[in-house]
Short mmCIF file of C-alpha atoms and ligand atoms in Angstrom, two decimals:
data_model
loop_
_atom_site.label_atom_id
_atom_site.label_comp_id
_atom_site.label_asym_id
_atom_site.label_seq_id
_atom_site.Cartn_x
_atom_site.Cartn_y
_atom_site.Cartn_z
CA MET A 1 7.18 22.27 9.23
CA ASP A 2 9.38 20.23 11.47
CA PHE A 3 10.15 16.71 10.31
CA ALA A 4 12.73 15.92 12.97
CA PRO A 5 11.71 12.58 14.52
CA SER A 6 10.07 13.02 17.91
CA PRO A 7 11.75 11.42 20.96
CA LEU A 8 9.06 8.68 20.88
CA CYS A 9 9.74 7.99 17.20
CA THR A 10 13.51 7.89 17.75
CA ALA A 11 13.12 5.44 20.64
CA LEU A 12 10.77 3.19 18.67
CA GLN A 13 13.01 3.34 15.62
CA ALA A 14 15.93 2.06 17.69
CA ARG A 15 13.79 -0.73 19.19
CA LEU A 16 12.43 -1.66 15.78
CA GLN A 17 15.89 -1.73 14.23
CA ARG A 18 17.11 -3.99 17.07
CA PHE A 19 14.11 -6.27 16.50
CA MET A 20 14.94 -6.45 12.78
CA ASP A 21 18.60 -7.23 13.50
CA ASP A 22 18.03 -9.71 16.33
CA LEU A 23 14.87 -11.52 15.21
CA VAL A 24 13.78 -10.76 11.63
CA LEU A 25 17.10 -11.06 9.76
CA PRO A 26 17.99 -14.37 11.46
CA SER A 27 14.52 -15.68 10.40
CA MET A 28 15.03 -14.81 6.73
CA ALA A 29 16.48 -18.17 5.72
CA ASP A 30 13.59 -20.05 7.39
CA TRP A 31 11.02 -17.72 5.89
CA HIS A 32 12.39 -18.26 2.39
CA ARG A 33 12.71 -22.03 2.90
CA TRP A 34 8.98 -22.27 3.68
CA ALA A 35 8.05 -19.76 1.00
CA ASP A 36 10.08 -21.54 -1.68
CA ALA A 37 8.21 -24.74 -0.76
CA GLY A 38 4.93 -22.84 -1.37
CA VAL A 39 3.90 -22.86 2.32
CA TYR A 40 2.93 -19.63 4.05
CA PRO A 41 5.52 -19.30 6.86
CA LEU A 42 3.04 -18.88 9.72
CA ASP A 43 5.36 -20.86 12.02
CA VAL A 44 8.12 -18.31 11.39
CA LEU A 45 5.80 -15.34 11.81
CA GLN A 46 3.88 -16.32 14.93
CA PRO A 47 6.82 -16.12 17.39
CA LEU A 48 7.83 -12.81 15.80
CA LYS A 49 4.28 -11.49 16.23
CA ASP A 50 4.24 -12.58 19.87
CA SER A 51 7.56 -10.82 20.55
CA ALA A 52 6.61 -7.67 18.67
CA ARG A 53 3.37 -7.35 20.59
CA ALA A 54 5.11 -7.96 23.93
CA LEU A 55 7.67 -5.27 23.06
CA GLY A 56 5.06 -2.65 22.16
CA LEU A 57 5.83 -2.80 18.43
CA TRP A 58 2.26 -3.57 17.47
CA ASN A 59 -0.37 -1.83 15.29
CA LEU A 60 2.02 1.09 15.03
CA PHE A 61 0.27 2.41 11.92
CA LEU A 62 -3.07 3.19 13.59
CA PRO A 63 -3.44 6.60 15.25
CA SER A 64 -7.06 6.01 16.22
CA LEU A 65 -6.48 3.10 18.63
CA ARG A 66 -8.67 3.18 21.73
CA ALA A 67 -7.34 2.46 25.20
CA ASP A 68 -8.86 -1.06 25.15
CA GLN A 69 -7.25 -2.00 21.83
CA PRO A 70 -3.78 -3.51 21.56
CA GLY A 71 -1.05 -1.35 20.09
CA THR A 72 1.05 1.78 20.26
CA ARG A 73 -0.81 4.89 19.22
CA LEU A 74 1.35 6.91 16.82
CA ASP A 75 0.54 9.73 14.43
CA HIS A 76 1.47 9.29 10.76
CA LEU A 77 4.62 11.42 11.00
CA ASP A 78 5.95 9.24 13.81
CA TYR A 79 4.97 6.04 12.06
CA ALA A 80 6.49 6.91 8.64
CA PRO A 81 10.16 6.31 9.60
CA LEU A 82 9.15 2.99 11.18
CA ALA A 83 7.46 1.88 7.94
CA GLU A 84 10.75 2.70 6.17
CA VAL A 85 12.61 0.30 8.47
CA MET A 86 10.02 -2.46 7.85
CA GLY A 87 10.16 -1.88 4.09
CA ARG A 88 13.68 -3.32 3.87
CA VAL A 89 12.23 -6.78 4.56
CA PRO A 90 8.79 -6.56 2.94
CA TRP A 91 7.22 -9.56 4.74
CA SER A 92 8.29 -8.19 8.12
CA ALA A 93 5.40 -5.69 8.35
CA GLU A 94 3.10 -8.61 9.20
CA ALA A 95 5.19 -9.36 12.30
CA PHE A 96 4.12 -5.95 13.64
CA ASN A 97 0.52 -6.26 12.40
CA CYS A 98 1.24 -3.39 10.04
CA SER A 99 0.84 -5.04 6.64
CA ALA A 100 -1.48 -4.26 3.76
CA PRO A 101 -4.27 -4.79 3.03
CA ASP A 102 -5.19 -5.34 6.69
CA SER A 103 -3.87 -1.95 7.81
CA GLY A 104 -6.27 -0.18 5.41
CA ASN A 105 -9.15 -2.48 6.29
CA ILE A 106 -8.56 -1.95 10.00
CA GLU A 107 -8.63 1.80 9.42
CA LEU A 108 -11.92 1.46 7.57
CA LEU A 109 -13.47 -0.70 10.29
CA GLN A 110 -12.17 1.61 12.99
CA LEU A 111 -14.11 4.42 11.30
CA PHE A 112 -17.30 2.70 10.19
CA ALA A 113 -17.88 -0.69 11.85
CA THR A 114 -20.83 -1.26 14.18
CA PRO A 115 -20.09 -2.63 17.69
CA ALA A 116 -21.02 -6.16 16.45
CA GLN A 117 -18.74 -5.83 13.40
CA ARG A 118 -15.93 -4.59 15.62
CA GLU A 119 -16.26 -7.60 17.88
CA ARG A 120 -16.46 -10.10 15.02
CA TRP A 121 -13.77 -8.73 12.69
CA LEU A 122 -11.96 -5.63 13.92
CA ASP A 123 -10.83 -6.97 17.30
CA PRO A 124 -9.36 -10.23 15.90
CA LEU A 125 -7.66 -8.19 13.16
CA LEU A 126 -6.13 -5.89 15.77
CA ARG A 127 -4.92 -8.93 17.71
CA GLY A 128 -3.42 -10.38 14.51
CA GLU A 129 -5.52 -13.53 14.78
CA ILE A 130 -7.19 -13.18 11.40
CA ARG A 131 -6.50 -11.36 8.15
CA SER A 132 -8.67 -9.76 5.49
CA CYS A 133 -8.74 -8.59 1.89
CA PHE A 134 -10.30 -5.68 0.00
CA ALA A 135 -12.11 -6.75 -3.15
CA MET A 136 -12.71 -3.97 -5.64
CA SER A 137 -11.04 -4.64 -9.01
CA GLU A 138 -12.83 -6.67 -11.66
CA PRO A 139 -11.59 -8.29 -14.87
CA ASP A 140 -14.47 -7.05 -17.02
CA VAL A 141 -14.18 -3.30 -16.38
CA ALA A 142 -11.35 -0.75 -16.23
CA SER A 143 -11.07 -0.74 -12.46
CA SER A 144 -9.28 2.60 -12.31
CA ASP A 145 -12.80 3.91 -12.94
CA PRO A 146 -14.63 2.05 -10.16
CA THR A 147 -17.97 3.63 -11.00
CA GLN A 148 -18.11 0.87 -13.63
CA LEU A 149 -17.89 -2.03 -11.15
CA ARG A 150 -20.36 -4.75 -12.12
CA THR A 151 -20.54 -6.80 -8.95
CA ARG A 152 -24.13 -6.59 -7.78
CA ILE A 153 -25.06 -6.22 -4.12
CA GLU A 154 -28.85 -6.61 -3.91
CA ARG A 155 -31.36 -6.70 -1.10
CA SER A 156 -32.56 -10.25 -0.63
CA GLY A 157 -34.92 -11.14 2.19
CA ASP A 158 -33.34 -9.83 5.39
CA GLY A 159 -29.87 -9.52 3.93
CA TRP A 160 -27.78 -8.95 0.83
CA ARG A 161 -27.09 -11.17 -2.18
CA ILE A 162 -23.80 -10.68 -4.01
CA ASN A 163 -22.87 -11.73 -7.55
CA GLY A 164 -19.66 -10.83 -9.35
CA ARG A 165 -16.07 -11.56 -10.19
CA LYS A 166 -13.09 -9.80 -8.60
CA TRP A 167 -9.40 -10.14 -9.36
CA PHE A 168 -5.92 -9.26 -8.08
CA ILE A 169 -7.32 -9.39 -4.56
CA THR A 170 -4.27 -9.22 -2.32
CA GLY A 171 -4.30 -11.38 0.79
CA ALA A 172 -7.15 -13.68 -0.26
CA ALA A 173 -4.83 -16.73 -0.23
CA HIS A 174 -3.36 -15.97 3.20
CA PRO A 175 -4.14 -18.93 5.46
CA LEU A 176 -5.61 -16.58 8.09
CA CYS A 177 -7.78 -14.60 5.68
CA ARG A 178 -11.31 -14.80 7.06
CA VAL A 179 -13.16 -11.87 5.54
CA ALA A 180 -13.36 -9.95 2.26
CA LEU A 181 -14.54 -6.35 2.17
CA VAL A 182 -16.41 -6.48 -1.14
CA ILE A 183 -17.41 -3.28 -2.90
CA GLY A 184 -20.13 -3.44 -5.52
CA ASP A 185 -23.10 -1.72 -7.10
CA SER A 186 -26.08 -1.73 -4.76
CA GLY A 187 -28.18 0.25 -7.22
CA GLY A 188 -30.44 3.20 -6.73
CA GLY A 189 -32.74 1.74 -4.14
CA ASN A 190 -30.75 3.20 -1.27
CA ALA A 191 -31.03 6.55 0.37
CA ALA A 192 -28.39 8.01 -1.90
CA GLY A 193 -30.41 7.64 -5.08
CA ALA A 194 -29.55 6.17 -8.48
CA GLY A 195 -28.44 9.26 -10.32
CA ASP A 196 -25.02 9.79 -8.76
CA ALA A 197 -22.50 7.22 -10.02
CA HIS A 198 -20.35 7.81 -6.93
CA ARG A 199 -23.18 7.00 -4.50
CA ARG A 200 -24.43 3.68 -5.86
CA HIS A 201 -21.76 1.45 -4.34
CA SER A 202 -21.70 -0.27 -0.99
CA ILE A 203 -19.22 -2.37 0.99
CA VAL A 204 -20.25 -5.69 2.52
CA MET A 205 -18.25 -7.92 4.83
CA VAL A 206 -18.19 -11.38 3.24
CA PRO A 207 -16.75 -14.26 5.30
CA MET A 208 -14.27 -16.18 3.16
CA ASN A 209 -16.17 -19.41 3.89
CA ALA A 210 -19.52 -17.99 2.74
CA PRO A 211 -21.27 -20.47 0.41
CA GLY A 212 -20.88 -19.24 -3.18
CA LEU A 213 -17.53 -17.50 -2.63
CA THR A 214 -14.65 -19.27 -4.37
CA VAL A 215 -11.00 -18.37 -4.82
CA GLU A 216 -10.51 -19.37 -8.46
CA ARG A 217 -6.76 -18.77 -8.71
CA ASN A 218 -3.80 -16.95 -7.26
CA ILE A 219 -2.63 -14.79 -10.19
CA PRO A 220 1.16 -14.69 -10.66
CA VAL A 221 2.50 -11.13 -10.90
CA LEU A 222 5.31 -10.96 -13.49
CA ASP A 223 5.62 -14.73 -13.11
CA HIS A 224 5.91 -14.53 -9.33
CA HIS A 225 3.33 -16.25 -7.11
CA ALA A 226 2.87 -14.23 -3.93
CA LEU A 227 2.04 -16.55 -1.06
CA GLU A 228 -0.63 -14.26 0.39
CA GLY A 229 -2.14 -14.18 -3.11
CA HIS A 230 -3.38 -11.68 -5.65
CA CYS A 231 -6.45 -13.75 -6.29
CA GLU A 232 -9.40 -14.03 -8.59
CA LEU A 233 -12.62 -14.47 -6.60
CA VAL A 234 -16.04 -15.47 -7.84
CA LEU A 235 -19.17 -14.62 -5.86
CA ARG A 236 -22.23 -16.60 -6.98
CA ASP A 237 -25.44 -15.81 -5.09
CA VAL A 238 -23.48 -15.21 -1.91
CA GLN A 239 -25.96 -14.40 0.85
CA VAL A 240 -24.95 -12.34 3.91
CA PRO A 241 -27.14 -10.95 6.70
CA ALA A 242 -28.17 -7.28 6.67
CA ASP A 243 -25.73 -6.44 9.48
CA HIS A 244 -22.75 -7.34 7.22
CA LEU A 245 -23.16 -4.02 5.37
CA LEU A 246 -20.38 -1.62 6.35
CA GLY A 247 -21.57 1.93 6.91
CA ASP A 248 -24.44 3.21 4.83
CA ALA A 249 -25.72 1.77 1.54
CA GLY A 250 -24.32 3.89 -1.28
CA ALA A 251 -21.41 5.20 0.82
CA GLY A 252 -18.86 2.68 -0.50
CA PHE A 253 -16.68 5.14 -2.41
CA ALA A 254 -16.70 7.75 0.32
CA MET A 255 -15.56 5.12 2.82
CA ALA A 256 -12.95 3.64 0.46
CA GLN A 257 -11.45 7.11 0.04
CA ALA A 258 -10.97 7.37 3.79
CA ARG A 259 -8.83 4.22 3.61
CA LEU A 260 -6.42 5.54 0.99
CA GLY A 261 -4.41 8.43 2.49
CA PRO A 262 -2.69 6.63 5.38
CA GLY A 263 -2.18 3.51 3.24
CA ARG A 264 -0.27 5.56 0.69
CA VAL A 265 2.06 6.91 3.38
CA HIS A 266 2.71 3.31 4.52
CA HIS A 267 3.36 2.00 1.00
CA ALA A 268 5.53 4.99 0.10
CA MET A 269 7.73 4.75 3.19
CA ARG A 270 8.16 1.00 2.81
CA SER A 271 9.19 1.64 -0.81
CA ILE A 272 11.73 4.19 0.36
CA GLY A 273 13.14 1.56 2.73
CA GLN A 274 13.55 -0.73 -0.29
CA CYS A 275 15.23 2.05 -2.27
CA GLU A 276 17.72 2.61 0.57
CA LEU A 277 18.52 -1.10 0.63
CA ALA A 278 18.94 -1.17 -3.17
CA LEU A 279 21.25 1.85 -3.03
CA GLU A 280 23.36 0.25 -0.29
CA LEU A 281 23.62 -2.97 -2.30
CA MET A 282 24.45 -1.00 -5.45
CA CYS A 283 27.30 0.85 -3.69
CA GLU A 284 28.72 -2.28 -2.06
CA ARG A 285 28.75 -4.10 -5.39
CA ALA A 286 30.27 -1.07 -7.18
CA LEU A 287 33.11 -1.00 -4.67
CA GLU A 288 33.79 -4.72 -4.83
CA ARG A 289 33.39 -5.65 -8.53
CA ARG A 290 36.32 -4.99 -10.89
CA ALA A 291 36.18 -4.47 -14.67
CA PHE A 292 38.62 -3.08 -17.26
CA GLY A 293 41.33 -2.47 -14.68
CA GLY A 294 39.20 -0.55 -12.17
CA ARG A 295 36.18 -0.86 -9.95
CA VAL A 296 32.67 -0.67 -11.37
CA GLY A 297 32.14 2.27 -9.01
CA ASP A 298 34.90 4.20 -10.86
CA PHE A 299 32.74 4.56 -13.98
CA ALA A 300 31.13 7.98 -14.23
CA ASN A 301 27.74 6.60 -15.24
CA VAL A 302 27.62 4.35 -12.16
CA GLN A 303 28.50 7.32 -9.98
CA ASP A 304 25.69 9.27 -11.64
CA TRP A 305 23.23 6.46 -10.85
CA ILE A 306 24.37 6.44 -7.24
CA ALA A 307 24.19 10.21 -6.86
CA HIS A 308 20.80 10.53 -8.58
CA SER A 309 19.45 7.71 -6.41
CA ARG A 310 20.62 9.43 -3.22
CA LEU A 311 19.05 12.75 -4.24
CA GLU A 312 15.79 11.25 -5.47
CA ILE A 313 15.33 9.11 -2.35
CA ASP A 314 15.90 12.11 -0.08
CA GLN A 315 13.47 14.24 -2.12
CA ALA A 316 10.82 11.53 -2.04
CA ARG A 317 11.21 11.01 1.72
CA LEU A 318 10.65 14.71 2.36
CA LEU A 319 7.55 14.64 0.18
CA VAL A 320 6.17 11.64 2.09
CA LEU A 321 6.91 13.19 5.46
CA ARG A 322 5.13 16.38 4.37
CA ALA A 323 2.10 14.30 3.34
CA ALA A 324 2.15 12.49 6.71
CA TRP A 325 2.43 15.83 8.50
CA LYS A 326 -0.54 17.22 6.58
CA LEU A 327 -2.57 14.05 7.18
CA ASP A 328 -1.99 14.44 10.92
CA ARG A 329 -2.84 18.14 10.98
CA GLU A 330 -5.61 18.47 8.40
CA GLY A 331 -7.00 14.98 7.82
CA ALA A 332 -7.33 12.63 4.86
CA ALA A 333 -9.53 14.88 2.70
CA ALA A 334 -7.12 17.83 2.84
CA ALA A 335 -4.12 15.54 2.14
CA ARG A 336 -5.76 13.78 -0.84
CA ILE A 337 -3.52 15.28 -3.54
CA ASP A 338 -0.42 14.88 -1.35
CA ALA A 339 -1.28 11.20 -0.93
CA SER A 340 -1.66 10.83 -4.70
CA ALA A 341 1.69 12.54 -5.24
CA ILE A 342 3.63 10.28 -2.89
CA LYS A 343 1.96 7.16 -4.24
CA LEU A 344 3.17 8.09 -7.72
CA VAL A 345 6.63 9.38 -6.77
CA ALA A 346 7.53 6.45 -4.51
CA ALA A 347 6.35 3.79 -6.97
CA GLN A 348 8.28 5.29 -9.87
CA LEU A 349 11.35 5.87 -7.68
CA GLN A 350 11.35 2.29 -6.46
CA SER A 351 11.38 0.94 -10.03
CA ARG A 352 14.13 3.39 -11.05
CA VAL A 353 16.53 2.85 -8.14
CA VAL A 354 16.08 -0.93 -8.09
CA ASP A 355 16.59 -1.02 -11.86
CA ARG A 356 19.90 0.86 -11.51
CA ALA A 357 21.01 -1.55 -8.79
CA ILE A 358 20.17 -4.51 -11.02
CA GLN A 359 22.28 -2.98 -13.80
CA VAL A 360 25.26 -2.53 -11.46
CA PHE A 361 24.96 -6.16 -10.31
CA GLY A 362 24.89 -7.48 -13.88
CA ALA A 363 23.17 -10.83 -14.42
CA MET A 364 23.24 -11.61 -10.72
CA GLY A 365 20.77 -8.76 -10.21
CA LEU A 366 18.14 -10.75 -12.07
CA SER A 367 18.72 -13.91 -10.03
CA PRO A 368 17.17 -14.84 -6.67
CA ASP A 369 20.64 -14.39 -5.08
CA THR A 370 19.81 -10.76 -4.33
CA PRO A 371 16.40 -9.33 -3.26
CA LEU A 372 16.49 -6.96 -6.24
CA ALA A 373 14.48 -8.99 -8.76
CA ARG A 374 11.61 -9.49 -6.33
CA MET A 375 11.75 -5.83 -5.29
CA TRP A 376 11.62 -4.72 -8.95
CA THR A 377 8.58 -6.93 -9.56
CA TRP A 378 6.83 -5.32 -6.61
CA GLY A 379 7.86 -1.82 -7.74
CA ARG A 380 6.39 -2.46 -11.16
CA ALA A 381 3.14 -3.63 -9.59
CA LEU A 382 3.07 -0.55 -7.37
CA ARG A 383 2.69 1.60 -10.48
CA LEU A 384 -0.70 -0.03 -11.07
CA LEU A 385 -2.13 -1.11 -7.76
CA ASP A 386 -3.94 1.50 -5.76
CA GLY A 387 -4.49 3.41 -9.02
CA PRO A 388 -2.21 3.58 -12.10
CA ASP A 389 0.33 6.41 -12.34
CA GLU A 390 -1.73 8.14 -15.02
CA VAL A 391 -4.80 8.43 -12.83
CA HIS A 392 -2.75 10.11 -10.09
CA LEU A 393 -1.08 12.44 -12.60
CA ARG A 394 -4.50 13.43 -13.88
CA GLY A 395 -5.75 14.17 -10.37
CA ILE A 396 -2.69 16.30 -9.57
CA ALA A 397 -2.99 18.23 -12.84
CA ARG A 398 -6.69 18.88 -12.30
CA HIS A 399 -5.93 20.20 -8.83
CA GLU A 400 -3.31 22.62 -10.26
CA LEU A 401 -5.68 23.77 -13.01
CA ALA A 402 -8.44 24.34 -10.46
CA SER A 403 -6.07 26.49 -8.40
CA ALA A 404 -5.16 28.46 -11.52
CA ARG A 405 -8.84 28.93 -12.34
CA ALA A 406 -9.49 30.13 -8.79
CA ARG A 407 -6.61 32.64 -9.07
CA GLY A 408 -8.22 34.03 -12.19
CA ALA A 409 -5.86 35.95 -14.48
CA ALA A 410 -3.61 36.96 -11.58
CA ASN A 411 -0.45 36.61 -13.65
CA ALA A 412 -1.73 38.07 -16.88
CA MET A 413 -0.46 41.55 -16.03
CA HIS A 414 3.06 40.26 -15.63
CA LEU A 415 2.85 38.55 -18.99
CA ARG A 416 1.71 41.76 -20.68
CA ARG A 417 4.75 43.54 -19.37
CA TRP A 418 7.06 40.92 -20.83
CA LEU A 419 5.28 39.96 -24.01
CA PRO A 420 3.68 42.23 -26.55
CA ALA A 421 -0.07 41.67 -26.48
CA VAL A 422 -1.53 40.20 -29.61
CA GLY A 423 -2.01 42.94 -32.21
CA GLU A 424 0.37 45.46 -30.57
C1 FAD B 501 -0.01 -6.73 -7.38
C2 FAD B 501 -1.38 -6.14 -7.43
C3 FAD B 501 -2.18 -6.16 -6.31
C4 FAD B 501 -3.49 -5.63 -6.34
N1 FAD B 501 -4.26 -5.72 -5.22
C5 FAD B 501 -5.57 -5.34 -5.30
C6 FAD B 501 -6.45 -5.56 -4.19
O1 FAD B 501 -6.04 -6.04 -3.11
N2 FAD B 501 -7.77 -5.22 -4.34
C7 FAD B 501 -8.24 -4.69 -5.50
O2 FAD B 501 -9.43 -4.41 -5.57
N3 FAD B 501 -7.42 -4.47 -6.57
C8 FAD B 501 -6.11 -4.79 -6.51
N4 FAD B 501 -5.28 -4.61 -7.59
C9 FAD B 501 -5.84 -4.08 -8.83
C10 FAD B 501 -5.47 -2.62 -9.08
O3 FAD B 501 -6.07 -1.80 -8.11
C11 FAD B 501 -5.92 -2.29 -10.50
O4 FAD B 501 -5.09 -3.00 -11.39
C12 FAD B 501 -5.85 -0.81 -10.80
O5 FAD B 501 -6.85 -0.11 -10.09
C13 FAD B 501 -6.02 -0.52 -12.29
O6 FAD B 501 -7.15 -1.11 -12.81
P1 FAD B 501 -7.03 -2.00 -14.13
O7 FAD B 501 -5.98 -3.01 -13.95
O8 FAD B 501 -8.41 -2.48 -14.46
O9 FAD B 501 -6.51 -1.03 -15.25
P2 FAD B 501 -7.43 -0.13 -16.22
O10 FAD B 501 -8.40 0.62 -15.41
O11 FAD B 501 -7.95 -1.00 -17.29
O12 FAD B 501 -6.37 0.89 -16.77
C14 FAD B 501 -5.41 0.50 -17.79
C15 FAD B 501 -4.55 1.67 -18.13
O13 FAD B 501 -5.35 2.70 -18.70
C16 FAD B 501 -4.75 3.96 -18.43
N5 FAD B 501 -5.71 4.83 -17.72
C17 FAD B 501 -6.74 4.45 -16.94
N6 FAD B 501 -7.35 5.54 -16.42
C18 FAD B 501 -6.68 6.62 -16.89
C19 FAD B 501 -6.80 8.02 -16.71
N7 FAD B 501 -7.78 8.55 -15.92
N8 FAD B 501 -5.91 8.84 -17.34
C20 FAD B 501 -4.93 8.33 -18.11
N9 FAD B 501 -4.77 7.01 -18.31
C21 FAD B 501 -5.62 6.17 -17.71
C22 FAD B 501 -3.55 3.69 -17.52
O14 FAD B 501 -2.36 3.69 -18.26
C23 FAD B 501 -3.86 2.32 -16.94
O15 FAD B 501 -2.68 1.64 -16.54
C24 FAD B 501 -3.97 -5.07 -7.56
C25 FAD B 501 -3.15 -5.03 -8.69
C26 FAD B 501 -1.86 -5.55 -8.65
C27 FAD B 501 -1.01 -5.50 -9.87
#
């Protein structure tokens, strides 16, 4: 395995860093002024998007770009260090058309959309003209087990009728959000059959202005209202034409799985960028703040926090790069457990490192005068969204146990040599 950045990655990293220094950081004050007034800062973002696209810093996350689609085709290993740079200013990913949930939705459409669906939704998404959301979770069922989803997608005349309630749908309040990818139970009347709980669900493309679709509220996350929204949606007898079905009826879960691997690399690397920023802030504060006749950074416990943070960030980055490398070489199915592992490790790491930084800052760490409080809120959410920690741990453990089962009793002989067998 060779994780040294390629010459292309190194060059893009330098260009991206310059873009962040010259254009994104000077826009921060404006962005926050609009955001604090509750207005999505489209006017701040649009010139950044125009510049990023002109400079070839566009759709960097998408390896499967075709020649006629705008963007710079990179594999996941080349993209990962760029996502880390973007992660330091979380809203900046949108300037490069690399933000969730659109990146995952674009990937899904790239794989499964018909030519008409590409023209209507994928192409404007790739140009950054519209945005989208992915609507799976529901208030009435434990959504970490999506086989329980209650939203109904039924045949009705020539099309599909949708009824259900979704919540925490990221991006649904973005002023450019035009389409929701809604996953729901389409029953057993499809080719897949009713018996298999993993083959009953379908994905339909629902325009945000479809009659019957309402955004009921933007749910605050730990008391913070995200401007793009984590929204509750109600779908009441929403009617869409037959050609709004994505892929095959009953293939919803299989398609949704395809979306997850790359998205987890993106999230994880952006989180690592935030951890690096938190560590830098922690060190600067520890050097500058004085208490009990010395610097805060002189206390052994603070040095332990700094050292552990450094080691844990470097370990996590290597794990993410290995997952990206495997994704590039062997595909999403082979990298499924690796993607679960980095999702879990990066989310827990982000909470831990940011929490230490907050402690070093004292009360100021909880205020809006540093980015730490907002980062911590996001880190906490990361431990639930895209699957709670426990679900990923369970998947990883089952994979290990399956490997052990496949090995049979390969190690039993060793144990007998070391331990007396029962009854001896
Ligand atoms: C900020 C944010 C943004 C989100 N964005 C989106 C979005 O854009 N689209 C979308 O569809 N959803 C989104 N979600 C929802 C998210 O995907 C769900 O919250 C998540 O899948 C968990 O579902 P749940 O909340 O129903 O928890 P539940 O399924 O009710 O689980 C509750 C708890 O039960 C335990 N548990 C569950 N399963 C297991 C298991 N197998 N083993 C051990 N313990 C288990 C865990 O501790 C878990 O935390 C978002 C959530 C947040 C917080």
